[in-house]
Tab-separated table of C-alpha atoms in Angstrom:
chain	number	residue	atom	x	y	z
A	22	MET	CA	47.323	28.240	54.488
A	23	SER	CA	43.835	28.483	53.064
A	24	ILE	CA	42.620	31.451	51.053
A	25	ASP	CA	39.056	31.843	49.792
A	26	PRO	CA	38.617	35.147	47.952
A	27	LEU	CA	35.299	33.954	46.534
A	28	GLU	CA	33.628	33.844	49.978
A	29	ARG	CA	31.561	30.758	49.269
A	30	ASP	CA	31.205	27.318	50.850
A	31	VAL	CA	34.458	25.382	50.497
A	32	SER	CA	33.305	22.026	51.824
A	33	ARG	CA	34.192	20.381	48.481
A	34	ALA	CA	36.754	22.909	47.404
A	35	ILE	CA	39.537	22.335	44.926
A	36	ARG	CA	42.858	22.832	46.717
A	37	LEU	CA	45.059	24.683	44.241
A	38	SER	CA	48.788	25.324	44.587
A	39	THR	CA	51.393	26.655	42.184
A	40	GLN	CA	54.428	24.458	41.550
A	41	GLY	CA	56.809	26.798	39.749
A	42	HIS	CA	56.422	28.652	36.455
A	43	SER	CA	53.267	27.392	34.695
A	44	CYS	CA	52.786	24.224	36.748
A	45	VAL	CA	49.713	23.989	38.962
A	46	ARG	CA	48.582	21.192	41.268
A	47	MET	CA	44.907	20.626	42.077
A	48	GLU	CA	43.671	18.269	44.771
A	49	ARG	CA	40.243	17.114	45.916
A	50	ASP	CA	38.966	14.056	47.794
A	51	GLY	CA	42.471	12.588	47.833
A	52	ARG	CA	42.845	12.800	44.045
A	53	VAL	CA	45.540	14.889	42.346
A	54	LEU	CA	45.630	16.561	38.934
A	55	VAL	CA	48.683	18.476	37.679
A	56	ILE	CA	48.844	20.924	34.775
A	57	ASP	CA	52.042	21.626	32.800
A	58	PRO	CA	54.837	19.964	34.799
A	59	GLY	CA	57.739	21.484	32.909
A	60	SER	CA	61.460	21.977	33.273
A	61	PHE	CA	61.040	24.939	35.669
A	62	SER	CA	58.496	23.290	37.977
A	63	GLN	CA	59.170	21.772	41.395
A	64	ALA	CA	60.499	18.221	41.493
A	65	SER	CA	57.676	17.175	43.820
A	66	ALA	CA	54.888	18.536	41.600
A	67	LEU	CA	53.876	15.101	40.308
A	68	ALA	CA	53.914	13.262	43.647
A	69	GLY	CA	50.769	11.152	43.897
A	70	ALA	CA	49.307	12.552	40.676
A	71	GLU	CA	46.554	10.576	38.984
A	72	ALA	CA	46.161	12.883	35.989
A	73	VAL	CA	48.328	15.351	34.064
A	74	LEU	CA	47.114	17.942	31.571
A	75	VAL	CA	49.669	19.413	29.164
A	76	THR	CA	48.846	22.583	27.228
A	77	HIS	CA	51.680	22.316	24.662
A	78	HIS	CA	55.058	20.739	24.030
A	79	HIS	CA	57.502	23.522	25.020
A	80	THR	CA	59.900	22.258	27.665
A	81	ASP	CA	58.870	24.818	30.276
A	82	HIS	CA	55.431	23.148	30.171
A	83	LEU	CA	56.445	19.555	29.424
A	84	ASP	CA	59.476	17.950	31.041
A	85	LEU	CA	59.328	14.927	28.765
A	86	GLY	CA	61.860	12.763	30.578
A	87	ARG	CA	60.332	13.332	33.995
A	88	LEU	CA	56.770	12.704	32.818
A	89	VAL	CA	57.747	9.525	30.980
A	90	ALA	CA	59.505	8.324	34.141
A	91	GLU	CA	56.397	9.053	36.218
A	92	LEU	CA	54.222	7.154	33.745
A	93	GLY	CA	56.568	4.198	34.114
A	94	ALA	CA	56.533	4.384	37.899
A	95	SER	CA	52.773	4.811	38.360
A	96	ALA	CA	50.234	2.391	36.958
A	97	VAL	CA	47.353	4.837	37.456
A	98	LEU	CA	48.789	8.045	35.989
A	99	GLU	CA	47.101	9.274	32.789
A	100	VAL	CA	48.038	12.221	30.569
A	101	TRP	CA	46.011	14.434	28.234
A	102	GLY	CA	47.466	16.889	25.730
A	103	PRO	CA	47.474	18.051	22.091
A	104	PRO	CA	48.308	15.368	19.499
A	105	ASP	CA	51.939	16.496	19.137
A	106	VAL	CA	52.437	16.092	22.908
A	107	VAL	CA	50.978	12.593	22.711
A	108	GLU	CA	53.355	11.726	19.855
A	109	LEU	CA	56.344	12.785	21.954
A	110	LEU	CA	55.195	10.752	24.950
A	111	LEU	CA	54.406	7.624	22.938
A	112	ASP	CA	57.500	7.667	20.728
A	113	GLY	CA	58.642	4.042	20.973
A	114	ARG	CA	56.676	3.541	24.196
A	115	HIS	CA	53.701	1.515	23.009
A	116	ALA	CA	52.886	0.249	26.505
A	117	LEU	CA	51.742	3.765	27.437
A	118	ALA	CA	49.194	4.029	24.620
A	119	GLY	CA	46.166	3.402	26.827
A	120	ARG	CA	47.129	6.114	29.324
A	121	VAL	CA	48.101	9.020	27.065
A	122	HIS	CA	45.193	10.757	25.351
A	123	PRO	CA	45.060	13.399	22.576
A	124	VAL	CA	42.635	16.289	23.059
A	125	ARG	CA	41.420	19.115	20.866
A	126	ARG	CA	39.297	22.210	21.245
A	127	GLY	CA	35.700	21.452	22.152
A	128	GLN	CA	36.340	18.124	23.863
A	129	ARG	CA	35.272	17.366	27.417
A	130	VAL	CA	36.976	14.709	29.530
A	131	THR	CA	37.070	13.551	33.134
A	132	ALA	CA	40.534	13.461	34.730
A	133	ALA	CA	41.144	12.502	38.382
A	134	GLY	CA	37.488	13.271	39.059
A	135	PHE	CA	37.667	16.767	37.544
A	136	ASP	CA	35.465	17.852	34.649
A	137	VAL	CA	37.832	19.253	32.006
A	138	GLN	CA	36.773	21.375	29.038
A	139	VAL	CA	39.383	21.789	26.304
A	140	LEU	CA	39.600	25.315	24.876
A	141	GLY	CA	41.554	27.074	22.158
A	142	GLU	CA	44.027	25.524	19.781
A	143	LEU	CA	47.065	27.759	19.142
A	144	HIS	CA	50.011	29.167	21.067
A	145	ALA	CA	50.276	32.963	21.135
A	146	GLN	CA	52.645	34.314	18.497
A	147	VAL	CA	56.216	34.718	19.732
A	148	HIS	CA	57.505	36.348	16.527
A	149	PRO	CA	56.429	36.212	12.859
A	150	ASP	CA	59.510	34.093	12.119
A	151	VAL	CA	58.656	31.521	14.816
A	152	PRO	CA	56.110	28.836	13.795
A	153	VAL	CA	52.905	28.856	15.836
A	154	ILE	CA	52.302	25.505	17.543
A	155	ALA	CA	49.286	23.800	19.065
A	156	ASN	CA	48.244	24.990	22.525
A	157	VAL	CA	45.060	24.140	24.392
A	158	GLY	CA	43.634	25.711	27.518
A	159	TYR	CA	41.770	23.826	30.211
A	160	LEU	CA	38.684	24.842	32.194
A	161	LEU	CA	38.315	22.638	35.251
A	162	ASP	CA	34.923	22.106	36.882
A	163	GLY	CA	33.836	25.301	35.169
A	164	VAL	CA	35.761	27.431	37.681
A	165	VAL	CA	39.554	27.249	37.134
A	166	LEU	CA	41.006	28.360	33.787
A	167	HIS	CA	44.579	27.533	32.709
A	168	PRO	CA	45.183	28.996	29.210
A	169	GLY	CA	48.695	27.658	28.655
A	170	ASP	CA	50.582	30.126	26.464
A	171	SER	CA	47.566	31.903	25.032
A	172	PHE	CA	44.848	34.412	25.767
A	173	THR	CA	42.056	31.883	25.269
A	174	LEU	CA	38.727	33.050	26.655
A	175	PRO	CA	36.261	30.845	28.547
A	176	PRO	CA	32.995	29.791	26.903
A	177	GLU	CA	30.342	32.490	26.781
A	178	GLY	CA	28.315	32.665	29.978
A	179	VAL	CA	30.906	30.921	32.157
A	180	ASP	CA	31.884	32.770	35.330
A	181	VAL	CA	35.490	31.773	35.982
A	182	GLY	CA	36.377	31.587	39.658
A	183	VAL	CA	40.171	31.528	39.239
A	184	LEU	CA	42.233	32.584	36.231
A	185	LEU	CA	45.780	31.251	36.149
A	186	LEU	CA	47.350	34.232	34.417
A	187	PRO	CA	50.649	34.145	32.479
A	188	VAL	CA	52.520	37.307	33.462
A	189	SER	CA	55.942	37.039	31.780
A	190	ALA	CA	57.004	35.444	28.499
A	191	PRO	CA	58.664	36.265	25.158
A	192	TRP	CA	55.173	36.340	23.654
A	193	LEU	CA	53.427	38.799	25.964
A	194	LYS	CA	53.440	42.335	27.310
A	195	VAL	CA	52.206	43.265	30.770
A	196	ALA	CA	49.443	45.325	29.152
A	197	GLU	CA	48.227	42.237	27.298
A	198	ALA	CA	48.100	40.220	30.523
A	199	VAL	CA	46.037	42.960	32.162
A	200	GLU	CA	43.585	43.173	29.248
A	201	TYR	CA	43.228	39.387	29.153
A	202	ALA	CA	42.451	39.275	32.879
A	203	ARG	CA	39.898	42.045	32.424
A	204	SER	CA	38.277	40.119	29.561
A	205	VAL	CA	37.966	36.919	31.610
A	206	ARG	CA	36.633	38.796	34.690
A	207	ALA	CA	37.558	35.996	37.100
A	208	GLY	CA	36.853	36.311	40.807
A	209	ALA	CA	40.532	35.674	41.553
A	210	VAL	CA	43.700	35.956	39.454
A	211	VAL	CA	46.727	33.798	40.290
A	212	PRO	CA	49.931	34.738	38.408
A	213	ILE	CA	51.879	31.953	36.694
A	214	HIS	CA	54.509	31.647	33.940
A	215	ASP	CA	57.049	33.818	35.729
A	216	ALA	CA	60.260	31.765	36.020
A	217	ILE	CA	62.257	34.213	33.891
A	218	LEU	CA	61.533	37.120	36.240
A	219	SER	CA	63.998	38.307	38.867
A	220	GLU	CA	62.759	39.033	42.385
A	221	THR	CA	62.545	42.689	41.398
A	222	GLY	CA	60.649	41.765	38.242
A	223	VAL	CA	58.112	39.709	40.196
A	224	SER	CA	57.479	42.649	42.512
A	225	LEU	CA	57.043	45.022	39.570
A	226	VAL	CA	54.699	42.727	37.644
A	227	ASP	CA	52.599	42.054	40.739
A	228	ARG	CA	52.283	45.758	41.423
A	229	VAL	CA	51.284	46.646	37.866
A	230	VAL	CA	49.125	43.649	36.954
A	231	GLY	CA	47.637	43.319	40.414
A	232	GLY	CA	46.779	46.995	40.450
A	233	LEU	CA	45.127	47.048	37.045
A	234	CYS	CA	43.408	43.705	36.489
A	235	SER	CA	39.910	42.881	37.654
A	236	GLY	CA	39.385	40.315	40.409
A	237	THR	CA	41.416	39.596	43.530
A	238	TYR	CA	45.105	39.218	42.617
A	239	LEU	CA	46.802	36.473	44.640
A	240	ARG	CA	50.398	35.358	44.359
A	241	LEU	CA	50.720	31.970	46.028
A	242	ALA	CA	53.974	31.391	47.877
A	243	PRO	CA	55.569	27.920	48.049
A	244	GLY	CA	53.498	25.804	50.419
A	245	GLU	CA	50.499	28.139	50.186
A	246	HIS	CA	47.233	27.028	48.611
A	247	LEU	CA	43.933	28.429	47.455
A	248	ASP	CA	40.658	26.676	48.254
A	249	VAL	CA	38.419	27.139	45.226
A	250	PRO	CA	34.698	26.331	45.635
A	251	ALA	CA	33.570	24.087	42.807
C-alpha cells in the first residue's frame, strides 16, 4: 500500500516501512538502508540491506548478535554508528574494520545511495542516576528524520518531510513527543519506539499524539509503506 501525504511527485520516492519498535527500512532503486535493527524489530528487517545506521548501543536499537551475523553473511553490508557502537561490532572482529564506520555530529556520509546527515550527540536523560550515552540522529536525503532516543532538531531551514517520532519510552512523556513533533513541523509524522505499549496503549497514544501534533500522523501497519518524495 502506498501513502503520499506530501502530495508531490513520487517517481523517485523513498519507500519507507516500519519494522518493529524503532527499526525502519528505506528502499530506493533496489537499494536498502535500515535504521536501528534492535531486539524488538522484525527478523526480516535486514533482508537485502546494503547499509545500516545505528543511533546508539541500547539493545532495542542494536541487536549485536544479529547484526554481526548479517555482516558475516553479506560482503556488501556496511554499518555506521557512534564510536561505542563501532567498538562493540569490531570487538575481536578485525575483518569487519573496513565496513563499520564511526560517525559524529556534523558528519555527512553516503549510505546505500542515501545522503545521510549526522545530528545530535546524546541520548535523552532516562533518570539522573542513569549515565547519558552517545546517541546520534540521522537526516536522510534532507527529508526523513530519525532522532534515535532524543529530541534532536533538524538543521535550521530544513523542511522535514517525515519525522519518525518516538512515542513511548522510559525517557519520555507523551507531552514531550507532541512538543517535539510541533518543533520539527514535518509534513508527516510516523510513530516509532512503541514496543512496550499494549494494544490499548497504542490506541491511546495515537489518539493523543495524532490529535495534537502538527503534520499528518500515520501509523504504518506491518506490510504497509510510505512513499516519501526525495
